[in-house]
Coordinates of C-alpha atoms in Angstrom, one line a residue:
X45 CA -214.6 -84.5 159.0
X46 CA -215.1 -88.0 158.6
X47 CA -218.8 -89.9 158.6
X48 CA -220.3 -90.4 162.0
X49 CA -219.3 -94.3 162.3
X50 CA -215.0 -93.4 161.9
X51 CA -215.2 -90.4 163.7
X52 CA -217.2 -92.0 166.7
X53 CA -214.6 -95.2 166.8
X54 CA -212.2 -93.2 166.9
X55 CA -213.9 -90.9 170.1
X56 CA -215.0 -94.4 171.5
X57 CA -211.1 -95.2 172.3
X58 CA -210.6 -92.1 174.2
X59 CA -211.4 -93.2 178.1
X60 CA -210.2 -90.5 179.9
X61 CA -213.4 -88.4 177.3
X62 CA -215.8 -91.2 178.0
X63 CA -215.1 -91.0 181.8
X64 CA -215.8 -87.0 181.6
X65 CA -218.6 -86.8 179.8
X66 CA -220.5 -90.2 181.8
X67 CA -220.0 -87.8 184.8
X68 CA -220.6 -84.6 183.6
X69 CA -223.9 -85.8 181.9
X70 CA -224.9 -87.8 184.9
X71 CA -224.7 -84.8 187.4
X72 CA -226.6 -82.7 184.9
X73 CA -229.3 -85.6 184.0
X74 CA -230.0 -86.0 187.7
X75 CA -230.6 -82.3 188.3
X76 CA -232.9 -82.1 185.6
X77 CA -235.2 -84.8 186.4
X78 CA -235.1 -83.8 190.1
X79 CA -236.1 -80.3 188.8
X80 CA -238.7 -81.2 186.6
X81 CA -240.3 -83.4 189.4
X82 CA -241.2 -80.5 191.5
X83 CA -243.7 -79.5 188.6
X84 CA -246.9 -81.3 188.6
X85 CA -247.8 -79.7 185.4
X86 CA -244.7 -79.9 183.6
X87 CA -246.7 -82.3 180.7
X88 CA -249.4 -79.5 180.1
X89 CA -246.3 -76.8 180.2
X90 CA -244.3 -79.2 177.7
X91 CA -247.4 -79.1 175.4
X92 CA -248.0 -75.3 175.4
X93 CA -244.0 -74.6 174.9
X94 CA -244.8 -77.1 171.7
X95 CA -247.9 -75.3 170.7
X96 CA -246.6 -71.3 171.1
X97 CA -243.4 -73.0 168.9
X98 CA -245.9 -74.6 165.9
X99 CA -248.2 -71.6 165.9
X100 CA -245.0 -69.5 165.5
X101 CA -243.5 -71.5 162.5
X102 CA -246.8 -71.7 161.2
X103 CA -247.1 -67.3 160.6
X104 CA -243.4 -67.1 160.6
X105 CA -243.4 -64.7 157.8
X106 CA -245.8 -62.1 159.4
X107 CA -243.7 -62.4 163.1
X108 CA -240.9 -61.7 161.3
X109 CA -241.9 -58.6 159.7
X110 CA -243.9 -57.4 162.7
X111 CA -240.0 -58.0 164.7
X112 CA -238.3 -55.9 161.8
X113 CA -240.9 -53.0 162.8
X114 CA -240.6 -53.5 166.2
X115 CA -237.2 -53.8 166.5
X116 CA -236.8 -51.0 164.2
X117 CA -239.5 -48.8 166.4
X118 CA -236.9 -48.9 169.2
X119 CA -234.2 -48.1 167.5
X120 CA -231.8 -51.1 166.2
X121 CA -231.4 -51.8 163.1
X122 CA -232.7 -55.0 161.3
X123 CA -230.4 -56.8 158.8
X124 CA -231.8 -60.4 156.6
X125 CA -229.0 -62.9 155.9
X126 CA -229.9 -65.7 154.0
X127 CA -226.8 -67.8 153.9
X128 CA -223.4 -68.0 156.6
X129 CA -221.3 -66.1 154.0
X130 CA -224.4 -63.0 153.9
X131 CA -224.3 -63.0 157.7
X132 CA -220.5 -63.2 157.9
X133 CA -220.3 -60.3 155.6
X134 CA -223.1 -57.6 157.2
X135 CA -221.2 -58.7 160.6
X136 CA -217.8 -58.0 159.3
X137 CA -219.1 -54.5 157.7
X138 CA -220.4 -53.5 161.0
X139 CA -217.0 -54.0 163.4
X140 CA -215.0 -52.6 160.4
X141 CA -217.6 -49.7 160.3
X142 CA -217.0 -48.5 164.1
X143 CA -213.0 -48.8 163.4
X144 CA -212.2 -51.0 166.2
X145 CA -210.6 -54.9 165.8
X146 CA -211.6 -56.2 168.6
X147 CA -215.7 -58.0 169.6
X148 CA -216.1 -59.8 172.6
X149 CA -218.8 -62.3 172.6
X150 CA -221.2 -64.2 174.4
X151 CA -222.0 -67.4 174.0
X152 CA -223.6 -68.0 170.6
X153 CA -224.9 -71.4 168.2
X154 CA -225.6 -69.5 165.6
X155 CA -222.4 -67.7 165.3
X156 CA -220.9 -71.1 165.8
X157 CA -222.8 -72.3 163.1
X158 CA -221.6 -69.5 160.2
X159 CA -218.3 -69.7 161.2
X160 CA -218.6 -65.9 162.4
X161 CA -215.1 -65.9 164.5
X162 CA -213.1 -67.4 161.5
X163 CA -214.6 -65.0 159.2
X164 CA -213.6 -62.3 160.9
X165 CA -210.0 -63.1 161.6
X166 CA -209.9 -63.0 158.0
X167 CA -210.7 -59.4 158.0
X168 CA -208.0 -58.6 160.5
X169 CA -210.7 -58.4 163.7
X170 CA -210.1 -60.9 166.7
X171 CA -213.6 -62.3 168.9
X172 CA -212.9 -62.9 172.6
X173 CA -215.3 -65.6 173.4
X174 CA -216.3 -64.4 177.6
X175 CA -218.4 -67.8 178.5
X176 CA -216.2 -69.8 180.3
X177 CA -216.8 -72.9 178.5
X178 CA -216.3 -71.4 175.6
X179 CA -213.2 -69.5 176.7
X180 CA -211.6 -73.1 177.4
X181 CA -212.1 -74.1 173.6
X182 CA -210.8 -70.9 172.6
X183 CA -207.8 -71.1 174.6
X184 CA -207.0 -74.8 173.3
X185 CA -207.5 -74.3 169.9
X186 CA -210.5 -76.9 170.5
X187 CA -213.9 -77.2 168.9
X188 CA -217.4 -77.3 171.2
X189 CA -219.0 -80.8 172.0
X190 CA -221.5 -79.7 173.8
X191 CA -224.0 -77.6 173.1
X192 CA -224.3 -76.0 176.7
X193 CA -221.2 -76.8 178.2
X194 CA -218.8 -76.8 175.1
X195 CA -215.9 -77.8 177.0
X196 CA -217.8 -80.9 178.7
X197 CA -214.9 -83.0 177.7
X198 CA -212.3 -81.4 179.7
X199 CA -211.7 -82.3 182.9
X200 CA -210.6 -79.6 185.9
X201 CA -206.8 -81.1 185.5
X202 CA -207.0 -80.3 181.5
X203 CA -208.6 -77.0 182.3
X204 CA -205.7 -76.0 184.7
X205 CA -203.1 -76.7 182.1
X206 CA -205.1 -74.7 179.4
X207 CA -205.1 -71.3 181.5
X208 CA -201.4 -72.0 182.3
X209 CA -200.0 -72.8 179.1
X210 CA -202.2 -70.4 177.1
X211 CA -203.7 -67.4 179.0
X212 CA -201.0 -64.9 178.3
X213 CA -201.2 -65.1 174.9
X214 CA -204.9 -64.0 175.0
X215 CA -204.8 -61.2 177.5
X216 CA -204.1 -61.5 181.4
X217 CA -201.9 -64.5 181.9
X218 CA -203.4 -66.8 184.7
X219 CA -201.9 -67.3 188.2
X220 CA -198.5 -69.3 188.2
X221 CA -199.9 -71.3 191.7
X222 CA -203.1 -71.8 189.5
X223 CA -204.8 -74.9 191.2
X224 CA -207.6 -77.3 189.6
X225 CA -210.2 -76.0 192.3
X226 CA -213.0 -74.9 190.7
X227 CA -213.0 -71.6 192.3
X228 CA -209.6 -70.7 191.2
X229 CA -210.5 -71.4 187.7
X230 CA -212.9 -69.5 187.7
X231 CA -211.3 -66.7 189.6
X232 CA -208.8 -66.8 186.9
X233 CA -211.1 -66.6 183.6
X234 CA -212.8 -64.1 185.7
X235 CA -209.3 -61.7 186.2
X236 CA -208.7 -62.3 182.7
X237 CA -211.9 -61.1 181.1
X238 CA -212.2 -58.1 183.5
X239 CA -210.1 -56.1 181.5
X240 CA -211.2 -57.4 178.2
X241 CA -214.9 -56.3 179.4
X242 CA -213.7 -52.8 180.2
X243 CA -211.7 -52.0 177.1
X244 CA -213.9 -53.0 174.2
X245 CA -216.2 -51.2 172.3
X246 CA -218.2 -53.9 170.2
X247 CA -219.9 -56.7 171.3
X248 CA -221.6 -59.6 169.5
X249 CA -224.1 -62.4 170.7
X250 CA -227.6 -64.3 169.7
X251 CA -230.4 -64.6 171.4
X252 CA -232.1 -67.6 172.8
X253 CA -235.5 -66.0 172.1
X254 CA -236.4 -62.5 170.1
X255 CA -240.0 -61.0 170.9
X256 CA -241.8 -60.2 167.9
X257 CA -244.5 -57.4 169.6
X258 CA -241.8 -55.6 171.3
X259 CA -238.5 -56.1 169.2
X260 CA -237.0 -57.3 172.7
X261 CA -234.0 -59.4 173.0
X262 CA -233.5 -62.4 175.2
X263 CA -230.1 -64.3 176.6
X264 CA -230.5 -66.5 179.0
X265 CA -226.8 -67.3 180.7
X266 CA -225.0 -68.6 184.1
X267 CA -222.0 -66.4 184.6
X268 CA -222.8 -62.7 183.8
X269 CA -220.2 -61.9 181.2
X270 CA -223.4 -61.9 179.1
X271 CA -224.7 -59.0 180.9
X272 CA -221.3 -57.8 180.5
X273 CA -220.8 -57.6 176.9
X274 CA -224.8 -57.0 176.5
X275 CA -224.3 -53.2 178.2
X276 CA -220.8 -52.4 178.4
X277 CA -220.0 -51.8 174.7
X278 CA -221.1 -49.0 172.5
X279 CA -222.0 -51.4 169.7
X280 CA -224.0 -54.3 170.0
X281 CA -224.7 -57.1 167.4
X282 CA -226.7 -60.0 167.7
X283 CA -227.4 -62.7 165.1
X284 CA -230.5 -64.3 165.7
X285 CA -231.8 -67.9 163.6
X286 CA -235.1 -67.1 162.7
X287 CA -236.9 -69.7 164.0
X288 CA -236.0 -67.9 167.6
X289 CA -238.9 -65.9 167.4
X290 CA -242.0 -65.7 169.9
X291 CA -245.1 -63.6 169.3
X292 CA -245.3 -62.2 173.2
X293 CA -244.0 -61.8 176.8
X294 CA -246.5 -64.4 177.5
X295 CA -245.3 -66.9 175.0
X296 CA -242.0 -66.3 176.2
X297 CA -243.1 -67.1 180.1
X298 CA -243.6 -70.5 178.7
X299 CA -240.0 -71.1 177.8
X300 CA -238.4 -69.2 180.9
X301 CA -239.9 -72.0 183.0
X302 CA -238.9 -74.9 180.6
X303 CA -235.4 -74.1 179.2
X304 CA -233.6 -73.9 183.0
X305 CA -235.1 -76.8 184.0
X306 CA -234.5 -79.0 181.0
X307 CA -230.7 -77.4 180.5
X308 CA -229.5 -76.7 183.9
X309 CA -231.6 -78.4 186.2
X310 CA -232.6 -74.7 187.5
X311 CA -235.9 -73.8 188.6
X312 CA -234.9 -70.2 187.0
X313 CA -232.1 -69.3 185.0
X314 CA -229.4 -67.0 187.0
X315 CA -228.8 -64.4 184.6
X316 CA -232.1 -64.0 182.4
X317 CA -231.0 -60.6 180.2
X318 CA -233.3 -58.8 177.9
X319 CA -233.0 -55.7 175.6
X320 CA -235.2 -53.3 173.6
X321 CA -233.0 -51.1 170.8
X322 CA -231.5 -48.6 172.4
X323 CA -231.6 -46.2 175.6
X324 CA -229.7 -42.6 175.0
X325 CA -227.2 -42.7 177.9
X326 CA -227.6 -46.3 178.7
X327 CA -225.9 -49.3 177.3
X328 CA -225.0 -49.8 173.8
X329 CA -225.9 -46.8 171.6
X330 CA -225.7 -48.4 168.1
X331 CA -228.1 -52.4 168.2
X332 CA -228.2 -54.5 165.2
X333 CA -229.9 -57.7 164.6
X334 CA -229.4 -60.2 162.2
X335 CA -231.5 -62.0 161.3
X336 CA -230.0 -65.2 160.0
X337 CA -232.0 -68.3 157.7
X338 CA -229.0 -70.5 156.3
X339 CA -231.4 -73.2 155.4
X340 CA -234.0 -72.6 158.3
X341 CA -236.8 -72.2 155.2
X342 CA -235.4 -75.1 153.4
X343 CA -236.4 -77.0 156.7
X344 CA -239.6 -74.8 157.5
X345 CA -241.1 -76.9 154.0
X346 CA -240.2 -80.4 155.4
X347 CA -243.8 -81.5 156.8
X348 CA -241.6 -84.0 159.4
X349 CA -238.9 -82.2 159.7
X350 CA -239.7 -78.8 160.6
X351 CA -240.5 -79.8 163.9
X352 CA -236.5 -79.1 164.6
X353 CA -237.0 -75.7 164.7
X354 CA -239.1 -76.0 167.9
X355 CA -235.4 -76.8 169.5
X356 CA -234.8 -74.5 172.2
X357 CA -231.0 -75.3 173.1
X358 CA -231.6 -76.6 176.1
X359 CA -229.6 -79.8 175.4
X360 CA -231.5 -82.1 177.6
X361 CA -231.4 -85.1 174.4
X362 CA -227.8 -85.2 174.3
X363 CA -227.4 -85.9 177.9
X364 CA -229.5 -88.8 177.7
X365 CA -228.3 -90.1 174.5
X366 CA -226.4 -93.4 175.2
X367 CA -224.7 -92.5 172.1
X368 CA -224.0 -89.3 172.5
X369 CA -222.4 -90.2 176.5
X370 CA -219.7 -92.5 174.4
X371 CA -219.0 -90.7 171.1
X372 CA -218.8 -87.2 172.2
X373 CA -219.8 -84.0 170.2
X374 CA -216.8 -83.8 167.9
X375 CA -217.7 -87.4 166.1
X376 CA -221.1 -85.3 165.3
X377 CA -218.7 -83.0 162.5
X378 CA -221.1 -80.2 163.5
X379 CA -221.7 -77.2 166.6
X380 CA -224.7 -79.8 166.9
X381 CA -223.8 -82.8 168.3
X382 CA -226.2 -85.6 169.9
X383 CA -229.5 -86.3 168.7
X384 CA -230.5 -82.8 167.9
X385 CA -227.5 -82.3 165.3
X386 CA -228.4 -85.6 164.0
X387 CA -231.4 -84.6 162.4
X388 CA -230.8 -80.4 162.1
X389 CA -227.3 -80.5 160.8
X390 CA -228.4 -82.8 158.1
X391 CA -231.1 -80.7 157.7
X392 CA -229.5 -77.2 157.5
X393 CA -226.8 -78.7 155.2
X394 CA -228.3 -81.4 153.1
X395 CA -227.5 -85.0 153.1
X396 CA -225.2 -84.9 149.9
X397 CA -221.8 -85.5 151.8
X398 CA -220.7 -88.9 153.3
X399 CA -220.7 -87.0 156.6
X400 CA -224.1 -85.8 156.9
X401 CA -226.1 -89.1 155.1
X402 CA -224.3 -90.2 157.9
X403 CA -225.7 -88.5 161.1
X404 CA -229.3 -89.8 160.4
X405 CA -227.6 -93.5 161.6
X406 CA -226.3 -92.0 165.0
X407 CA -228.7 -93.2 167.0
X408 CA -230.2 -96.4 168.9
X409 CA -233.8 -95.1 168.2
X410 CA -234.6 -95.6 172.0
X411 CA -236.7 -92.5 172.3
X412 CA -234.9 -91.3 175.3
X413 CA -234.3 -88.0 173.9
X414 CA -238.1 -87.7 172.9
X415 CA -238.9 -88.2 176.6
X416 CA -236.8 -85.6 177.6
X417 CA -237.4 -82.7 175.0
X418 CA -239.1 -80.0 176.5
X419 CA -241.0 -78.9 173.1
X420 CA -241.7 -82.2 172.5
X421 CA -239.6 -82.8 169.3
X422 CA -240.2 -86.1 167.9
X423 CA -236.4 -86.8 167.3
X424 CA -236.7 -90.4 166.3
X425 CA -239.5 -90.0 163.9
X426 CA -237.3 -87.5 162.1
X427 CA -234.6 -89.7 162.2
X428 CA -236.6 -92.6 160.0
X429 CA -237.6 -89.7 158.1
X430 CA -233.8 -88.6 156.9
X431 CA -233.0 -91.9 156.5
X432 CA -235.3 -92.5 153.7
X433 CA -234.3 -89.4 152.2
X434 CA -230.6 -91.0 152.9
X435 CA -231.4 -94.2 151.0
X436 CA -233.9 -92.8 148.3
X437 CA -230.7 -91.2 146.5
X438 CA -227.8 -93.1 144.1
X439 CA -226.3 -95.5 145.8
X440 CA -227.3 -98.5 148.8
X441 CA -228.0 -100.9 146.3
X442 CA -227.6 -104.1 148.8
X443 CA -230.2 -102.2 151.0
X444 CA -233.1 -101.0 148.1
X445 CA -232.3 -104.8 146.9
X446 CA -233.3 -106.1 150.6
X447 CA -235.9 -104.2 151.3
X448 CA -237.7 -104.6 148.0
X449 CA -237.1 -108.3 148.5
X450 CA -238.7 -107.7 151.7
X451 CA -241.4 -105.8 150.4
X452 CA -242.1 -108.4 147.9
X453 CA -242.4 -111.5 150.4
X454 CA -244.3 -109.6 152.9
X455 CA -246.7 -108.3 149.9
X456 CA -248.4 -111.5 149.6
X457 CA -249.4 -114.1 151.8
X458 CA -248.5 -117.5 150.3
X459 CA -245.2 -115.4 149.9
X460 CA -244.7 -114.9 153.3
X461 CA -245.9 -118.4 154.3
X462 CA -243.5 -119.9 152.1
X463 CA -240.8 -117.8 153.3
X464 CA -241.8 -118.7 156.8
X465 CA -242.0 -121.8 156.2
X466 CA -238.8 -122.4 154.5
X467 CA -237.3 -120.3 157.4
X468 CA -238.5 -123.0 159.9
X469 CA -237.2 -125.5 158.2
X470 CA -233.7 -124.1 157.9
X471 CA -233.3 -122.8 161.4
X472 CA -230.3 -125.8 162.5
X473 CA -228.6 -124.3 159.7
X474 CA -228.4 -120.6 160.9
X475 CA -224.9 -119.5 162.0
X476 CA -224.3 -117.6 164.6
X477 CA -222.6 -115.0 162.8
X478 CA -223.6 -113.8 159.6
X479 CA -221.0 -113.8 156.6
X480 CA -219.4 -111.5 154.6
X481 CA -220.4 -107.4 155.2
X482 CA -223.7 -108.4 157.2
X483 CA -220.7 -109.8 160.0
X484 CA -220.8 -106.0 161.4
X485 CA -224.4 -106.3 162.3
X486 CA -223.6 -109.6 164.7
X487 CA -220.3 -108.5 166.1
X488 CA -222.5 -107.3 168.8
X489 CA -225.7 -108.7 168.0
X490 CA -226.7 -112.4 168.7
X491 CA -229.0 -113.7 165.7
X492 CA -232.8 -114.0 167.0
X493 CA -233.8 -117.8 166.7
X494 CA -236.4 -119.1 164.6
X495 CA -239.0 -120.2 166.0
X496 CA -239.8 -124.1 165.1
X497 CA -243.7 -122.8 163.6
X498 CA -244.8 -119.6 162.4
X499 CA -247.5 -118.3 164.4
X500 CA -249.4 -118.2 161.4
X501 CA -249.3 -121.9 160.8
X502 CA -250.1 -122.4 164.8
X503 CA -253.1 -120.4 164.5
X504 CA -254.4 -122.3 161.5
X505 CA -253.8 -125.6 164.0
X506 CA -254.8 -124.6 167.4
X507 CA -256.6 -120.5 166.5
X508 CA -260.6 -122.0 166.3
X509 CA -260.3 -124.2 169.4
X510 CA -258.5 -121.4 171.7
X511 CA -260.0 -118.3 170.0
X512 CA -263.2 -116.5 172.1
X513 CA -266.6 -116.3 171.0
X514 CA -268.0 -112.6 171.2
X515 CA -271.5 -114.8 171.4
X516 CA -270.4 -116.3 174.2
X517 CA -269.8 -119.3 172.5
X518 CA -266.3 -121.1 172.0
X519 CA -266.3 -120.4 168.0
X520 CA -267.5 -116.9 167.1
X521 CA -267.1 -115.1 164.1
X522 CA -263.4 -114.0 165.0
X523 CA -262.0 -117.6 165.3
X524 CA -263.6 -118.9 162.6
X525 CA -261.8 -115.8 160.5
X526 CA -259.0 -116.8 162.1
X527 CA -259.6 -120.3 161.0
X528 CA -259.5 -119.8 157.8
X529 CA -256.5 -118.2 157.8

């Protein structure tokens, strides 16, 4: 995958993408804020989502082993992955174990994120993916760019053609009238997992949230083919990131009210699912959880950066990221795109590779997504924060050399005078376009003009006459400091 600034020109030139995702992220922006509206409170439920989340990371160690027991108590099994390849293999062991090739899914990050689909394939086992979304990338040999609607690029002509073209090699063939109205598209991925549903044995999702004091499950979906897969099969798996864990119910109350709002634009989710290890006679007999890390303590260390792990997946940054509404997910290199992935992908994976030093750099710094976040994640504090870890390694010599030029003049202040000064004194020479690499920067940039006087040497001239006197007076103690200067 190339670094965010190719792949994103590249995305940029695709208007038929930019027209889809502008509307879909409108429609879904609008219904979010109009939902969040109705809650007068929904600042104080903000903060308290952030607080259960920070008190949570803060004992993570004991929640986790307190989830093992209870989980355990119920009867499911707890397994501790610390890397995609550990987590690949215990989920591989388990399908092969039960003798079937065949696992449908629900929708799942973190699978996404280990590659759990391509590792299995390898082993001779085939996943069904039975969200609809994710059904459409499936079909078309695509990738997600979205993290709640993966298929947010596609529009309902693209999607028509997909279930036409490539249905029948998957299962049920779709309908040869097939039409682009939603319904019938629908109607179609619904005929086609029906059987899929009803025929296998093993099933595999995450969890949005895991319940530490009761080993209890949580999925929070639109369609039902969660539900679906969650009782149907006689095997369940679920892999589950660690930082997905909440002490209680009551911590979890929190969330139900903030992630439909913030994702959907719901005032309540449509299909809220949650499980407990297993019921003799009812649903799966035979529960696993995984319990997956793959760089989640590496992060848990990073005093600025842990605050990523508060992300609940609802999504809400990248559709009100202006760059994310013009780039896409797939110039992101990673299941997370838009402001999120740009500072937990680097994260998760280290900033070593052009790709990821990259994703720091994907971002205006407008603070939008900030506003938005429903755990209060201070994205573009985290951002800065990356991209001194970006620059502090070999390499961006121009850059260390300007900013310790910068740090130099601005250290001392004859230095900066002077520097002003000179810059004053220059200003009719200053093109309007800056030469050489730094011509990037003004390609859509105009140069800021320099102003005729510092306001340093202004204040020296006119600072005493205009400055207030606390006494009352017209030259109190802070003009005449300011005199001085």
């Amino acid at each position: 995958m190339p670094p965010f600034p190719e792949a994103a020109k590249s995305a940029t030139e695709n208007s038929q993408m930019r027209h889809n995702l502008r509307l879909a992220t409108d429609t879904i922006r609008g219904k979010r804020e109009s939902a969040v509206s109705e809650l007068d409170d929904w600042s104080d439920l903000r903060q308290a989502g952030k607080a259960v989340k920070d008190r949570t990371l803060r004992h993570l160690d004991t929640y986790l082993e307190q989830l093992e027991e209870s989980v355990t108590a119920a009867g499911g099994t707890v397994h501790w992955a610390a890397d995609a390849a550990e987590a690949n293999e215990i989920v591989t062991g388990l399908v092969q174990a039960t003798g079937e090739s065949d696992v449908v899914k629900v929708k799942s990050m973190a699978t996404q994120e280990i590659e759990l689909n391509e590792a299995l394939a390898q082993a001779g086992i085939t996943a069904y993916e039975t969200d609809l979304a994710e059904l459409i990338v499936q079909l078309s040999d695509d990738l997600p760019s979205h993290i709640l609607v993966p298929a947010i690029h596609r529009n309902r002509a693209e999607i028509r053609e997909i279930f036409r073209d490539r249905m029948a090699s998957w299962g049920v063939p779709a309908p040869e009238e097939l039409s682009d109205d939603p319904r019938a598209l629908a109607e179609a991925a619904r005929v086609h997992l029906r059987e899929r549903f009803l025929d296998t044995k093993v099933a595999i999702s995450g969890a949005n949230f895991a319940v530490a004091d009761s080993g209890s499950m949580v999925v929070l979906e639109s369609e039902g083919n969660g539900r679906m897969c969650l009782t149907l099969p006689q095997t369940l798996i679920s892999v589950v990131g660690i930082e997905k864990i909440v002490p209680t119910w009551s911590d979890l109350e929190v969330f139900l009210q903030l992630l439909p709002r913030s994702s959907t634009g719901e005032r309540m989710n449509p299909y809220t699912s949650t499980w407990t290890g297993v019921t003799p006679g009812d649903g799966p007999q035979e529960f696993h959880v995984v319990l997956l890390d793959n760089g989640r303590t590496d992060v848990l260390a990073d005093t600025v950066g842990r605050q990523a792990l508060r992300c609940i997946r609802c999504s809400a940054c990248l559709n009100t990221c202006p760059v994310y509404e013009r780039t896409g997910g797939h110039a992101y290199g990673s299941v997370y795109p838009g402001p999120i992935g740009a500072i937990l992908t680097p994260q998760l994976r280290g900033t070593a590779s052009e790709t990821e030093a990259s994703l720091p750099y994907a971002s205006s710094l407008c603070g939008a997504c900030y506003d938005v976040c429903p755990v209060a994640i201070d994205i573009p504090e985290v951002l800065v924060h990356l991209r001194e870890e970006v620059v502090s390694q070999p390499g961006h010599r121009a850059e260390k050399a300007a900013m310790g030029v910068a740090g130099w003049v601005m250290g001392g202040e004859r230095r900066l005078d002077t520097a002003q000064r000179a810059a004053s004194a220059a200003r009719s020479f200053m093109p309007r376009r800056m030469p050489g690499p730094a011509s990037a920067w003004t390609d859509t940039r105009d140069i800021p003009d320099i102003p005729a006087e510092s306001f340093r040497s202004w204040w020296r001239r006119e600072g005493a006459e205009q400055a207030p006197d606390p006494g009352g007076g017209e030259h109190g103690p802070d003009a005449q400091e300011g005199g001085r200067r």
